[in-house]
Structures are given as C-alpha cells and as structure tokens.
CSV table of C-alpha atoms in Angstrom, one decimal:
chain,number,residue,atom,x,y,z
Y,65,UNK,CA,100.4,100.5,74.4
Y,66,UNK,CA,101.3,102.9,77.3
Y,67,UNK,CA,103.1,101.9,80.4
Y,68,UNK,CA,99.9,102.5,82.4
Y,69,UNK,CA,97.9,100.1,80.2
Y,70,UNK,CA,100.5,97.3,80.0
Y,71,UNK,CA,99.6,95.5,83.2
Y,72,UNK,CA,98.9,91.9,84.3
Y,73,UNK,CA,95.7,90.9,86.2
Y,74,UNK,CA,95.4,92.5,89.6
Y,75,UNK,CA,97.0,95.6,91.1
Y,76,UNK,CA,98.8,97.8,88.6
Y,77,UNK,CA,101.1,100.7,89.7
Y,78,UNK,CA,103.1,101.3,86.5
Y,79,UNK,CA,104.3,104.9,86.3
Y,80,UNK,CA,106.3,107.5,88.3
Y,81,UNK,CA,105.2,108.2,91.9
Y,82,UNK,CA,106.3,110.9,94.3
Y,83,UNK,CA,105.2,111.0,97.9
Y,84,UNK,CA,105.8,111.9,101.5
Y,85,UNK,CA,106.1,109.5,104.4
Y,86,UNK,CA,105.8,109.6,108.2
Y,87,UNK,CA,108.3,107.3,110.0
Y,88,UNK,CA,107.6,105.9,113.5
Y,89,UNK,CA,109.8,103.8,115.7
Y,90,UNK,CA,108.6,100.4,117.0
Y,91,UNK,CA,106.8,102.0,120.0
Y,92,UNK,CA,105.0,104.4,117.7
Y,93,UNK,CA,107.1,107.5,118.4
Y,94,UNK,CA,107.3,109.9,115.4
Y,95,UNK,CA,110.9,110.0,114.1
Y,96,UNK,CA,110.5,112.3,111.1
Y,97,UNK,CA,109.2,112.7,107.6
Y,98,UNK,CA,110.6,111.1,104.5
Y,99,UNK,CA,110.6,111.6,100.7
Y,100,UNK,CA,109.5,108.5,98.7
Y,101,UNK,CA,110.1,108.4,94.9
Y,102,UNK,CA,109.4,105.4,92.7
Y,103,UNK,CA,109.5,104.6,89.0
Y,104,UNK,CA,107.8,101.4,87.9
Y,105,UNK,CA,108.0,100.2,84.3
Y,106,UNK,CA,107.5,97.0,82.4
Y,107,UNK,CA,110.5,95.1,81.1
Y,108,UNK,CA,109.3,94.0,77.7
Y,109,UNK,CA,111.9,91.2,77.3
Y,110,UNK,CA,110.7,89.0,80.1
Y,111,UNK,CA,107.4,90.4,81.4
Y,112,UNK,CA,108.7,91.6,84.7
Y,113,UNK,CA,108.3,95.0,86.2
Y,114,UNK,CA,111.3,97.0,87.3
Y,115,UNK,CA,111.0,99.4,90.3
Y,116,UNK,CA,113.6,102.1,90.8
Y,117,UNK,CA,113.2,103.9,94.1
Y,118,UNK,CA,114.8,106.3,96.6
Y,119,UNK,CA,113.6,106.8,100.1
Y,120,UNK,CA,115.2,109.6,102.2
Y,121,UNK,CA,114.2,110.1,105.8
Y,122,UNK,CA,115.1,108.7,109.3
Y,123,UNK,CA,116.1,105.6,107.4
Y,124,UNK,CA,117.3,105.8,103.8
Y,125,UNK,CA,117.8,103.4,100.9
Y,126,UNK,CA,117.9,103.5,97.2
Y,127,UNK,CA,118.2,101.0,94.4
Y,128,UNK,CA,116.1,98.8,92.2
Y,129,UNK,CA,114.3,95.5,92.1
Y,130,UNK,CA,112.2,93.4,89.8
Y,131,UNK,CA,108.7,92.1,90.3
Y,132,UNK,CA,107.6,89.0,88.4
Y,133,UNK,CA,103.7,88.8,88.3
Y,134,UNK,CA,102.1,85.4,88.0
Y,135,UNK,CA,98.3,86.0,88.0
Y,136,UNK,CA,97.6,87.5,91.4
Y,137,UNK,CA,100.9,86.5,92.9
Y,138,UNK,CA,104.1,88.5,92.7
Y,139,UNK,CA,107.7,87.6,93.4
Y,140,UNK,CA,110.2,90.3,94.4
Y,141,UNK,CA,113.4,89.3,92.7
Y,142,UNK,CA,115.9,91.7,94.2
Y,143,UNK,CA,118.5,93.1,94.4
Y,144,UNK,CA,117.1,95.8,96.7
Y,145,UNK,CA,113.9,94.0,97.7
Y,146,UNK,CA,113.1,90.2,97.8
Y,147,UNK,CA,110.1,88.3,98.8
Y,148,UNK,CA,106.5,87.6,97.8
Y,149,UNK,CA,103.1,89.3,97.6
Y,150,UNK,CA,99.6,88.9,96.5
Y,151,UNK,CA,97.3,91.3,94.6
Y,152,UNK,CA,94.1,91.7,96.6
Y,153,UNK,CA,91.8,92.5,93.8
Y,154,UNK,CA,92.7,95.3,91.4
Y,155,UNK,CA,93.4,97.9,94.1
Y,156,UNK,CA,95.7,96.5,96.8
Y,157,UNK,CA,98.8,94.4,97.4
Y,158,UNK,CA,99.6,92.4,100.5
Y,159,UNK,CA,103.4,91.8,100.6
Y,160,UNK,CA,106.1,90.2,102.7
Y,161,UNK,CA,109.7,90.9,101.8
Y,162,UNK,CA,113.3,91.5,102.9
Y,163,UNK,CA,115.4,94.6,102.1
Y,164,UNK,CA,119.1,93.4,102.1
Y,165,UNK,CA,120.3,97.0,102.0
Y,166,UNK,CA,118.8,97.7,105.4
Y,167,UNK,CA,118.7,94.2,107.0
Y,168,UNK,CA,115.0,94.6,107.6
Y,169,UNK,CA,112.0,92.4,106.7
Y,170,UNK,CA,108.8,94.2,105.9
Y,171,UNK,CA,105.1,93.5,105.8
Y,172,UNK,CA,103.4,95.8,103.3
Y,173,UNK,CA,99.9,96.9,102.7
Y,174,UNK,CA,99.6,99.0,99.5
Y,175,UNK,CA,96.3,100.4,98.3
Y,176,UNK,CA,95.3,102.5,95.3
Y,177,UNK,CA,92.6,105.1,95.8
Y,178,UNK,CA,89.6,105.1,93.3
Y,179,UNK,CA,91.2,108.0,91.4
Y,180,UNK,CA,94.0,105.7,90.3
Y,181,UNK,CA,96.4,108.6,91.0
Y,182,UNK,CA,97.0,108.1,94.7
Y,183,UNK,CA,98.6,105.3,96.6
Y,184,UNK,CA,98.6,104.7,100.4
Y,185,UNK,CA,101.3,102.5,102.0
Y,186,UNK,CA,101.6,100.9,105.4
Y,187,UNK,CA,105.0,99.3,105.7
Y,188,UNK,CA,106.1,97.6,109.0
Y,189,UNK,CA,109.8,97.0,109.1
Y,190,UNK,CA,111.2,94.2,111.4
Y,191,UNK,CA,114.5,92.7,112.4
Y,192,UNK,CA,113.5,89.2,113.3
Y,193,UNK,CA,110.2,89.7,115.1
Y,194,UNK,CA,111.1,93.1,116.6
Y,195,UNK,CA,109.3,96.0,115.0
Y,196,UNK,CA,111.9,98.7,114.2
Y,197,UNK,CA,110.0,101.2,112.0
Y,198,UNK,CA,106.5,101.8,110.7
Y,199,UNK,CA,106.3,103.9,107.5
Y,200,UNK,CA,103.0,105.5,106.5
Y,201,UNK,CA,103.1,107.2,103.1
Y,202,UNK,CA,100.9,108.7,100.5
Y,203,UNK,CA,102.1,109.0,96.9
Y,204,UNK,CA,100.8,110.7,93.8
Y,205,UNK,CA,101.3,109.5,90.2
Y,206,UNK,CA,103.4,112.1,88.4
Y,207,UNK,CA,101.5,113.1,85.2
Y,208,UNK,CA,103.2,113.6,81.8
Y,209,UNK,CA,103.6,117.4,82.5
Y,210,UNK,CA,105.6,116.5,85.6
Y,211,UNK,CA,103.5,118.5,88.0
Y,212,UNK,CA,103.0,116.1,90.9
Y,213,UNK,CA,100.7,117.0,93.7
Y,214,UNK,CA,102.8,115.8,96.6
Y,215,UNK,CA,100.7,115.5,99.8
Y,216,UNK,CA,101.4,118.1,102.5
Y,217,UNK,CA,103.3,117.6,105.8
Y,218,UNK,CA,102.5,118.3,109.4
Y,219,UNK,CA,105.0,120.9,110.4
Y,220,UNK,CA,107.3,120.2,113.4
Y,221,UNK,CA,110.3,118.3,114.6
Y,222,UNK,CA,110.8,114.8,116.0
Y,223,UNK,CA,112.2,116.4,119.1
Y,224,UNK,CA,108.8,118.0,119.8
Y,225,UNK,CA,106.4,115.5,118.2
Y,226,UNK,CA,108.1,112.2,119.3
Y,227,UNK,CA,106.2,112.2,122.5
Y,228,UNK,CA,102.9,113.1,120.9
Y,229,UNK,CA,100.8,110.1,119.8
Y,230,UNK,CA,99.0,112.4,117.3
Y,231,UNK,CA,102.3,113.4,115.6
Y,232,UNK,CA,101.3,117.0,115.6
Y,233,UNK,CA,97.7,116.7,114.4
Y,234,UNK,CA,94.9,118.1,116.6
Y,235,UNK,CA,93.4,114.6,117.0
Y,236,UNK,CA,93.9,110.9,116.3
Y,237,UNK,CA,92.4,110.5,112.8
Y,238,UNK,CA,91.2,106.9,113.4
Y,239,UNK,CA,89.7,107.7,116.8
Y,240,UNK,CA,87.5,110.7,115.8
Y,241,UNK,CA,83.8,110.4,116.6
Y,242,UNK,CA,82.0,109.7,113.4
Y,243,UNK,CA,81.3,107.1,110.8
Y,244,UNK,CA,83.5,105.4,108.2
Y,245,UNK,CA,81.4,103.9,105.4
Y,246,UNK,CA,81.7,102.5,101.9
Y,247,UNK,CA,81.8,99.3,99.8
Y,248,UNK,CA,84.5,96.7,100.5
Y,249,UNK,CA,85.6,94.1,98.0
Y,250,UNK,CA,85.2,90.7,99.5
Y,251,UNK,CA,87.4,87.7,98.7
Y,252,UNK,CA,87.4,84.0,99.5
Y,253,UNK,CA,90.3,82.0,100.9
Y,254,UNK,CA,92.1,82.1,97.5
Y,255,UNK,CA,91.4,85.8,97.1
Y,256,UNK,CA,88.8,85.2,94.4
Y,257,UNK,CA,86.3,88.0,94.3
Y,258,UNK,CA,82.9,87.3,95.8
Y,259,UNK,CA,79.9,89.7,96.3
Y,260,UNK,CA,81.0,93.1,97.8
Y,261,UNK,CA,79.6,94.3,101.1
Y,262,UNK,CA,78.5,97.6,102.4
Y,263,UNK,CA,80.7,98.4,105.4
Y,264,UNK,CA,80.1,100.8,108.2
Y,265,UNK,CA,82.2,101.5,111.3
Y,266,UNK,CA,80.9,104.1,113.8
Y,267,UNK,CA,83.4,105.5,116.4
Y,268,UNK,CA,82.5,107.0,119.7
Y,269,UNK,CA,84.7,108.3,122.5
Y,270,UNK,CA,84.1,108.1,126.3
Y,271,UNK,CA,87.2,109.4,128.0
Y,272,UNK,CA,90.0,106.9,127.4
Y,273,UNK,CA,87.4,104.4,125.9
Y,274,UNK,CA,86.8,103.9,122.2
Y,275,UNK,CA,83.6,102.3,121.1
Y,276,UNK,CA,83.4,100.9,117.5
Y,277,UNK,CA,80.1,99.5,116.1
Y,278,UNK,CA,80.7,97.6,112.9
Y,279,UNK,CA,78.3,96.4,110.2
Y,280,UNK,CA,79.3,94.4,107.2
Y,281,UNK,CA,82.3,92.3,108.3
Y,282,UNK,CA,83.0,88.7,107.6
Y,283,UNK,CA,82.4,87.6,111.2
Y,284,UNK,CA,79.2,85.9,110.5
Y,285,UNK,CA,76.8,88.2,112.2
Y,286,UNK,CA,75.4,91.6,111.2
Y,287,UNK,CA,76.8,93.7,114.1
Y,288,UNK,CA,80.0,93.6,116.1
Y,289,UNK,CA,80.9,95.9,118.9
Y,290,UNK,CA,84.5,96.7,120.0
Y,291,UNK,CA,85.0,98.3,123.4
Y,292,UNK,CA,88.6,99.4,123.6
Y,293,UNK,CA,90.9,101.2,126.1
Y,294,UNK,CA,93.5,103.5,124.5
Y,295,UNK,CA,96.5,105.5,125.5
Y,296,UNK,CA,96.9,107.0,122.0
Y,297,UNK,CA,99.7,104.6,121.1
Y,298,UNK,CA,97.7,101.4,121.3
Y,299,UNK,CA,94.1,100.3,121.8
Y,300,UNK,CA,93.0,97.0,123.6
Y,301,UNK,CA,89.9,95.3,124.7
Y,302,UNK,CA,88.8,93.7,128.0
Y,303,UNK,CA,87.0,90.4,128.0
Y,304,UNK,CA,84.0,90.2,125.7
Y,305,UNK,CA,82.7,88.6,122.6
Y,306,UNK,CA,85.3,90.4,120.4
Y,307,UNK,CA,88.8,90.7,122.0
Y,308,UNK,CA,92.1,92.0,120.7
Y,309,UNK,CA,94.4,95.0,120.2
Y,310,UNK,CA,96.2,97.2,117.7
Y,311,UNK,CA,99.0,99.6,117.6
Y,312,UNK,CA,98.6,103.1,116.2
Y,313,UNK,CA,101.1,105.2,114.1
Y,314,UNK,CA,100.4,108.9,114.6
Y,315,UNK,CA,96.7,108.1,115.0
Y,316,UNK,CA,96.7,107.7,111.2
Y,317,UNK,CA,97.4,104.0,110.7
Y,318,UNK,CA,96.8,100.9,112.7
Y,319,UNK,CA,97.6,97.2,112.7
Y,320,UNK,CA,96.4,94.5,115.0
Y,321,UNK,CA,94.4,91.3,115.5
Y,322,UNK,CA,90.9,90.6,117.0
Y,323,UNK,CA,89.3,87.3,117.9
Y,324,UNK,CA,85.6,87.0,117.2
Y,325,UNK,CA,84.7,84.3,119.7
Y,326,UNK,CA,81.1,83.5,118.6
Y,327,UNK,CA,82.2,82.8,115.0
Y,328,UNK,CA,85.5,81.2,115.8
Y,329,UNK,CA,87.4,83.6,113.6
Y,330,UNK,CA,90.2,86.1,114.0
Y,331,UNK,CA,90.9,89.1,111.8
Y,332,UNK,CA,94.2,90.8,111.1
Y,333,UNK,CA,93.3,94.5,110.5
Y,334,UNK,CA,95.5,97.0,108.7
Y,335,UNK,CA,94.2,100.5,108.0
Y,336,UNK,CA,95.8,103.7,106.8
Y,337,UNK,CA,94.2,107.1,106.4
Y,338,UNK,CA,94.9,109.8,103.8
Y,339,UNK,CA,96.9,112.8,105.1
Y,340,UNK,CA,93.7,114.9,105.3
Y,341,UNK,CA,91.8,112.2,107.2
Y,342,UNK,CA,88.8,112.1,104.7
Y,343,UNK,CA,89.4,108.5,103.6
Y,344,UNK,CA,91.1,105.3,104.7
Y,345,UNK,CA,92.2,102.1,103.0
Y,346,UNK,CA,91.5,98.9,104.9
Y,347,UNK,CA,92.7,95.3,104.5
Y,348,UNK,CA,91.0,92.9,106.9
Y,349,UNK,CA,92.2,89.3,106.5
Y,350,UNK,CA,90.2,86.6,108.2
Y,351,UNK,CA,91.5,83.3,109.6
Y,352,UNK,CA,90.2,80.1,111.2
Y,353,UNK,CA,93.2,78.9,113.2
Y,354,UNK,CA,96.1,79.3,110.8
Y,355,UNK,CA,94.1,79.0,107.6
Y,356,UNK,CA,92.9,82.1,105.7
Y,357,UNK,CA,89.2,82.0,105.1
Y,358,UNK,CA,88.6,85.3,103.4
Y,359,UNK,CA,89.5,89.0,103.2
Y,360,UNK,CA,87.9,92.4,102.8
Y,361,UNK,CA,89.6,95.4,101.2
Y,362,UNK,CA,88.6,98.9,100.0
Y,363,UNK,CA,88.6,102.6,100.6
Y,364,UNK,CA,86.0,104.0,102.9
Y,365,UNK,CA,85.1,107.6,103.8
Y,366,UNK,CA,84.6,109.6,107.0
Y,367,UNK,CA,81.6,111.6,108.1
Y,368,UNK,CA,82.1,113.3,111.5
Y,369,UNK,CA,79.5,113.1,114.2
Y,370,UNK,CA,77.4,116.3,114.0
C-alpha cells in the first residue's frame, strides 16, 4: 500500500508538498513571500501521521509534529504544532493550534483541489486575540520524478507592495465583476455529509461598493444580497437583512462573519483563491448563537462578467 493510499477517513494529504506563500501583517499589508515545504507520512507503529516542514519567509520555522486521526477528528501532538482539527469531508481541514516555536496560535483552513495535487491554505496567526500574520499559500504534491510545479509569484518587494491592498496584482481577485459557481458539500452540525448544493455568487462593483448576490447558502432562503463598502483591505455592510464584515489579504483571501437576520443565523466565511484567480476554496460555517448548525465547503470557479 502506498503512502497516498494509506489514509484514514476524511482529508488525506500524505506525500511531499512544495509551495509558495504570501505573508501579510495583521492589518493586511504585504510583508513578503515565503517557501513552504512539507513531508507527510504514516507512522506504521501507532497509526499517526508525521509532518516534517520548513517555512522560510517574513517569519520562519522548521520542525516536525504528529497528527493522530480519530475518524474526522485530528489531534496535533507536537512538538512543533499542537492543537485540534476536524476534517470537513474528504477535501478540507478546519484546524486550531499553537506553534510553540513562534509563540503564535493559528486558525487554519486547508483545502484540496479536485485534482488531488494542489492544496490551498489560509492560516491566521494570533498572539492572544491579536492577529499578527495571515499566510496564504498554494502547494503542489511533488510526484515521484521530483518535478514539482510550484505556483508562480507576483514580482515585487514589500517596500513597494506593502501599501497596495492588491499586493501587486492588477485587481482584487475576490472583488472582480463576475460569477463564482460550483457545487458545495453540505454538512450538518456534526459535519456529517448531507445533500450537496449548487452555489452561485455574483459580484458587481459600483465605485467603492461591492454587491454580492448569493444563491445556494444555508441561510434558509433562496437568495441573499450583500451590499458592502470596501477600502481594499476590508469590506463591511451598512444596516440591512444581512450584516457583517470581512478582512482581505491581498484581495486573494478573506475571513469574516455575517449575520442573516431573517433566519437567525450567522456564518463565518473563509475563502482563498488560487494564484491565477480561476478557482477559490470556501468554508462557510453556520451557527445559531454559539452552536454550530452546519457548514458548506468546496471549490468553485470564476467566470468574468462579459
């Protein structure tokens, strides 16, 4: 049995991965790129997975840690990373951990693209409740011939790009006029799979206003509309039937919370685009008060407005 085949239920990332990352500070300013290398392999003696990694960039760390899978749950057992995570279906992980080598806690969204050879990561690094870094990365599985297709970089320096909310790109990838569409896996409160949903999010721009029309969410109605003001670093609503805000990282990733007043639900949205902007992985976790009631996760694709 190969390392790739020897996996427990849920997300499986066994193998060697090489990627590039974009690192932002807590306010969203671009700090620089990073190199992200990971090797995940099964430990046959006790059923754990060992991760050896090295991250070199505006922050740096290297070491190893063990993951103990128990169904859809994972325990990060140190020494480099400790904490807990859940597999959200077969293609994503929602994790919370602590990196003793940096003194930072992290909230992780990790998604596998349908080709099973590309991973997207959105990692928010905190000290206490203060956001210190956001890391957006895209990694490729290294094949047996060793020829990894590492994603490209946007050329530039943090000196020039730190004041640019687009981090050197010609536009904010998540605010381009067009439609994101695809099928999202849908889960109940315990992350058991229920019927998938077709999801569509149409983005329009009007000056500093962003309009998002959404079909297929868990809000309990067929159609939601978000009307947001934006400065390129954040987006926020005024009073309406759906209210909330999110922060952006280079226009390529977002994280934030929205309250759907008619259904009495709130959603924690995390989204990260591929480097080329053609696809994005989403994880939308829904709550009533402090209780999770469901989630949606998947990879959807962009069609620009003609």
